[in-house]
Amino acid sequence: DAGVTQSPTHLIKTRGQQVTLRCSPKSGHDTVSWYQQALGQGPQFIFQYYEEEERQRGNFPDRFSGHQFPNYSSELNVNALLLGDSALYLCASSPWATDTQYFGPGTRLTVL
Amino acid sequence: AQSVTQPDIHITVSEGASLELRCNYSYGATPYLFWYVQSPGQGLQLLLKYFSGDTLVQGIKGFEAEFKRSQSSFNLRKPSVHWSDAAEYFCAVGSVGSSNTGKLIFGQGTTLQVKP
C-alpha cells in the first residue's frame, strides 16, 4: 500500500516564475491538505481539498492556488514566486472529516 | 487565538537517558493532539495522537504522551532514548467534525540531539 507521494523531490525556480507541485494521496483517502514548512519552522496550513473543492484556507495570498482531480490527487500552484516562498511543501491526506493526516516526503522548493 | 508552543528549541540527552518534550496549546474547541517526528529532509511521521479517553497515550517507537487539560499541555516522553531518535519533533493541534476539520496547527518544533 503506497503512502502519500509527492513530485518533484526538489525544484529550483527564479523570482517571478510559476511552479506546480503534485501529490497523490494514500489509498482510500479522499482529502488532501497542503502545508508550507520554512527552514527551522513548523508546517503552516495552506489549504485543503475535498470533492475537488477548496474547503479551508490558511493565511496565504491568492498566489497560492490548488486543484484536486477526480482520482483525489492534487496540485499546488504558486505564481509570481518570491524568495520567501523557498520552503519544504508537504502534502497530507486523510479520509474526509477524520482525525489523522498522513504526510508525504515533501517537495523542496528553492527560489533564487 | 489558536496556537501551539514548544518551549524547548533544542534538547540534548545521552543515549539511554529519559526524555520529555514539552508542548502547550491554546485552542477554543476540544483539541485533538498529535506528535509527529521529522528526520532530516523527510516528511512527518505520526508518533501518537489523543482524542479522548485515557489521558496517557502510547505511540510507536516506545513514545508516550500525557494530556493534561488543566495545564493545556501534551508532553511527549520516552524512558530510554536511542541514537536513532535524533530528529525534529512537532506537536500539533486540530479538530475533527467542525468547520476547522483538517487544519493542523503546529508548534515550532524541538530538535533532539542524542549523545553517545
CSV table of C-alpha atoms in Angstrom, one decimal:
chain,number,residue,atom,x,y,z
A,1,ASP,CA,0.0,0.0,0.0
A,2,ALA,CA,1.7,3.2,-1.2
A,3,GLY,CA,1.7,6.1,1.1
A,4,VAL,CA,1.4,9.7,0.2
A,5,THR,CA,3.7,10.5,-2.8
A,6,GLN,CA,4.9,13.9,-4.0
A,7,SER,CA,6.7,15.1,-7.0
A,8,PRO,CA,9.2,16.5,-7.8
A,9,THR,CA,11.5,16.0,-4.9
A,10,HIS,CA,13.4,19.2,-5.4
A,11,LEU,CA,12.8,22.2,-7.6
A,12,ILE,CA,14.8,25.4,-8.3
A,13,LYS,CA,13.0,28.4,-9.7
A,14,THR,CA,13.7,32.1,-10.1
A,15,ARG,CA,11.7,35.0,-8.8
A,16,GLY,CA,8.6,35.8,-10.7
A,17,GLN,CA,8.2,32.3,-12.1
A,18,GLN,CA,5.4,29.9,-11.5
A,19,VAL,CA,5.6,26.4,-10.1
A,20,THR,CA,3.3,23.4,-9.8
A,21,LEU,CA,3.7,20.7,-7.2
A,22,ARG,CA,1.9,17.4,-7.3
A,23,CYS,CA,0.6,15.0,-4.6
A,24,SER,CA,-1.0,11.6,-4.7
A,25,PRO,CA,-2.9,10.6,-1.6
A,26,LYS,CA,-2.7,7.4,0.3
A,27,SER,CA,-5.0,4.7,-1.0
A,28,GLY,CA,-8.5,5.1,0.4
A,29,HIS,CA,-8.0,8.8,1.2
A,30,ASP,CA,-10.1,11.5,-0.5
A,31,THR,CA,-8.9,14.7,1.2
A,32,VAL,CA,-5.7,16.4,0.6
A,33,SER,CA,-4.1,19.2,2.6
A,34,TRP,CA,-1.0,21.3,1.8
A,35,TYR,CA,1.4,22.8,4.2
A,36,GLN,CA,4.5,25.1,3.9
A,37,GLN,CA,7.4,24.5,6.1
A,38,ALA,CA,10.1,27.2,6.1
A,39,LEU,CA,13.5,26.3,7.4
A,40,GLY,CA,13.5,25.9,11.1
A,41,GLN,CA,9.8,26.3,11.5
A,42,GLY,CA,6.8,24.1,11.9
A,43,PRO,CA,4.5,23.4,9.0
A,44,GLN,CA,1.8,26.0,8.2
A,45,PHE,CA,-1.5,25.1,6.7
A,46,ILE,CA,-2.1,26.4,3.2
A,47,PHE,CA,-5.4,24.8,2.1
A,48,GLN,CA,-7.4,21.6,2.0
A,49,TYR,CA,-9.2,20.0,-0.9
A,50,TYR,CA,-12.1,17.6,-0.8
A,51,GLU,CA,-14.5,16.7,-3.6
A,52,GLU,CA,-12.4,18.8,-6.0
A,53,GLU,CA,-13.2,22.0,-4.0
A,54,GLU,CA,-11.1,24.1,-1.6
A,55,ARG,CA,-12.7,23.5,1.8
A,56,GLN,CA,-10.4,25.5,4.1
A,57,ARG,CA,-7.7,28.0,3.5
A,58,GLY,CA,-4.9,29.3,5.8
A,59,ASN,CA,-3.4,32.7,5.8
A,60,PHE,CA,-1.7,32.6,2.3
A,61,PRO,CA,-2.1,35.0,-0.6
A,62,ASP,CA,-4.0,34.3,-3.8
A,63,ARG,CA,-0.7,33.5,-5.5
A,64,PHE,CA,-1.2,30.1,-3.9
A,65,SER,CA,-3.8,28.1,-5.6
A,66,GLY,CA,-4.7,24.4,-5.9
A,67,HIS,CA,-6.7,21.8,-7.7
A,68,GLN,CA,-8.0,18.3,-6.9
A,69,PHE,CA,-8.7,15.8,-9.6
A,70,PRO,CA,-11.4,13.1,-9.7
A,71,ASN,CA,-8.8,10.5,-8.6
A,72,TYR,CA,-8.2,12.6,-5.5
A,73,SER,CA,-4.7,13.6,-6.5
A,74,SER,CA,-3.9,17.3,-6.1
A,75,GLU,CA,-1.7,20.1,-7.4
A,76,LEU,CA,-0.4,23.2,-5.6
A,77,ASN,CA,0.4,26.2,-7.8
A,78,VAL,CA,2.4,29.2,-6.8
A,79,ASN,CA,2.5,32.2,-9.1
A,80,ALA,CA,4.9,35.2,-9.1
A,81,LEU,CA,7.4,33.4,-6.9
A,82,LEU,CA,9.2,35.3,-4.2
A,83,LEU,CA,12.4,34.5,-2.4
A,84,GLY,CA,10.3,33.9,0.8
A,85,ASP,CA,8.4,31.1,-1.0
A,86,SER,CA,11.5,28.9,-0.6
A,87,ALA,CA,10.4,26.1,1.7
A,88,LEU,CA,9.5,22.4,2.0
A,89,TYR,CA,6.0,21.9,0.8
A,90,LEU,CA,4.2,19.0,2.4
A,91,CYS,CA,1.1,17.2,1.3
A,92,ALA,CA,-1.1,15.3,3.7
A,93,SER,CA,-4.0,13.0,3.1
A,94,SER,CA,-6.9,11.6,5.1
A,95,PRO,CA,-10.4,10.4,4.7
A,96,TRP,CA,-12.8,13.4,4.9
A,97,ALA,CA,-13.6,14.6,8.4
A,98,THR,CA,-11.4,12.1,10.1
A,99,ASP,CA,-8.6,12.6,12.5
A,100,THR,CA,-5.2,11.6,11.3
A,101,GLN,CA,-3.3,13.1,8.4
A,102,TYR,CA,-0.6,11.2,6.7
A,103,PHE,CA,2.2,13.2,5.2
A,104,GLY,CA,4.3,12.8,2.1
A,105,PRO,CA,8.1,13.3,1.9
A,106,GLY,CA,7.7,16.9,0.6
A,107,THR,CA,8.9,18.9,-2.3
A,108,ARG,CA,11.9,21.2,-1.5
A,109,LEU,CA,11.4,24.5,-3.5
A,110,THR,CA,14.3,26.9,-3.8
A,111,VAL,CA,13.6,30.4,-5.3
A,112,LEU,CA,16.6,32.3,-6.5
B,1,ALA,CA,-6.0,32.6,19.1
B,2,GLN,CA,-5.2,29.0,18.4
B,3,SER,CA,-1.5,28.2,18.9
B,4,VAL,CA,1.0,25.6,19.9
B,5,THR,CA,4.1,26.3,21.9
B,6,GLN,CA,7.1,24.1,22.2
B,7,PRO,CA,9.3,25.9,24.7
B,8,ASP,CA,12.5,24.0,24.0
B,9,ILE,CA,14.1,24.6,20.6
B,10,HIS,CA,17.0,22.2,21.2
B,11,ILE,CA,17.4,19.3,23.7
B,12,THR,CA,20.4,17.1,24.1
B,13,VAL,CA,20.2,13.9,26.0
B,14,SER,CA,22.6,10.9,26.4
B,15,GLU,CA,21.7,7.6,24.9
B,16,GLY,CA,19.7,5.6,27.4
B,17,ALA,CA,18.5,8.6,29.3
B,18,SER,CA,14.9,9.5,29.6
B,19,LEU,CA,13.3,12.2,27.5
B,20,GLU,CA,10.5,14.7,27.9
B,21,LEU,CA,9.5,17.2,25.2
B,22,ARG,CA,7.1,19.9,26.3
B,23,CYS,CA,4.0,21.1,24.4
B,24,ASN,CA,1.4,23.7,25.4
B,25,TYR,CA,-1.6,24.6,23.4
B,26,SER,CA,-4.3,27.3,23.2
B,27,TYR,CA,-7.4,26.1,21.4
B,28,GLY,CA,-11.0,27.2,21.8
B,29,ALA,CA,-12.7,23.9,20.9
B,30,THR,CA,-12.0,20.4,22.3
B,31,PRO,CA,-8.5,19.7,20.9
B,32,TYR,CA,-7.2,16.8,19.1
B,33,LEU,CA,-3.5,16.5,19.8
B,34,PHE,CA,-0.7,14.9,17.8
B,35,TRP,CA,3.0,14.4,18.0
B,36,TYR,CA,4.9,14.0,14.7
B,37,VAL,CA,8.6,13.3,14.1
B,38,GLN,CA,10.7,14.5,11.2
B,39,SER,CA,14.1,13.2,10.2
B,40,PRO,CA,16.3,15.5,8.2
B,41,GLY,CA,15.0,16.1,4.7
B,42,GLN,CA,11.9,13.9,5.3
B,43,GLY,CA,8.2,14.3,5.8
B,44,LEU,CA,6.4,13.9,9.0
B,45,GLN,CA,5.7,10.6,10.7
B,46,LEU,CA,2.9,10.3,13.2
B,47,LEU,CA,4.1,9.1,16.7
B,48,LEU,CA,0.8,9.3,18.6
B,49,LYS,CA,-2.5,11.1,18.9
B,50,TYR,CA,-5.0,11.9,21.6
B,51,PHE,CA,-8.7,12.5,21.0
B,52,SER,CA,-10.5,11.4,24.2
B,53,GLY,CA,-10.4,8.9,27.0
B,54,ASP,CA,-7.3,7.8,28.8
B,55,THR,CA,-5.1,10.8,29.1
B,56,LEU,CA,-1.9,8.7,28.7
B,57,VAL,CA,-1.5,7.5,25.2
B,58,GLN,CA,1.0,5.1,23.8
B,59,GLY,CA,2.7,5.6,20.4
B,60,ILE,CA,5.2,4.0,18.1
B,61,LYS,CA,8.9,3.6,18.9
B,62,GLY,CA,8.3,3.5,22.6
B,63,PHE,CA,6.9,7.0,22.9
B,64,GLU,CA,4.1,8.1,25.2
B,65,ALA,CA,2.3,11.4,25.9
B,66,GLU,CA,0.1,12.7,28.6
B,67,PHE,CA,-2.8,15.1,28.1
B,68,LYS,CA,-3.3,17.5,31.0
B,69,ARG,CA,-6.3,19.7,30.4
B,70,SER,CA,-5.7,21.9,33.4
B,71,GLN,CA,-2.3,22.8,32.2
B,72,SER,CA,-3.2,22.8,28.4
B,73,SER,CA,-0.2,20.5,27.9
B,74,PHE,CA,0.6,17.4,25.9
B,75,ASN,CA,4.1,16.4,26.8
B,76,LEU,CA,6.0,13.6,25.0
B,77,ARG,CA,8.1,11.1,26.9
B,78,LYS,CA,10.4,8.2,26.3
B,79,PRO,CA,12.0,6.2,29.1
B,80,SER,CA,15.2,5.4,27.3
B,81,VAL,CA,16.4,7.3,24.2
B,82,HIS,CA,18.2,5.6,21.3
B,83,TRP,CA,20.6,7.3,18.9
B,84,SER,CA,18.1,6.8,16.1
B,85,ASP,CA,15.6,9.1,18.0
B,86,ALA,CA,17.6,12.1,17.0
B,87,ALA,CA,15.2,14.2,14.9
B,88,GLU,CA,12.9,17.1,15.0
B,89,TYR,CA,9.6,16.7,16.9
B,90,PHE,CA,6.5,18.6,16.3
B,91,CYS,CA,3.4,18.9,18.5
B,92,ALA,CA,0.2,19.8,16.6
B,93,VAL,CA,-3.4,20.5,17.5
B,94,GLY,CA,-6.5,20.2,15.3
B,95,SER,CA,-10.2,19.4,15.4
B,96,VAL,CA,-12.5,16.9,13.7
B,97,GLY,CA,-16.1,17.3,12.8
B,98,SER,CA,-16.1,21.0,12.9
B,99,SER,CA,-15.6,23.8,10.4
B,100,ASN,CA,-11.8,23.6,11.1
B,101,THR,CA,-11.6,19.9,10.2
B,102,GLY,CA,-8.3,19.1,8.7
B,103,LYS,CA,-6.4,22.2,9.6
B,104,LEU,CA,-3.5,21.3,11.9
B,105,ILE,CA,-1.6,23.9,13.8
B,106,PHE,CA,2.0,23.0,14.5
B,107,GLY,CA,4.5,24.2,17.1
B,108,GLN,CA,7.9,25.4,16.0
B,109,GLY,CA,9.4,22.0,16.8
B,110,THR,CA,12.1,20.7,19.1
B,111,THR,CA,15.4,19.4,17.8
B,112,LEU,CA,16.6,16.3,19.7
B,113,GLN,CA,20.2,15.5,19.7
B,114,VAL,CA,21.4,12.2,21.3
B,115,LYS,CA,24.9,11.9,22.7
B,116,PRO,CA,26.6,8.5,22.6
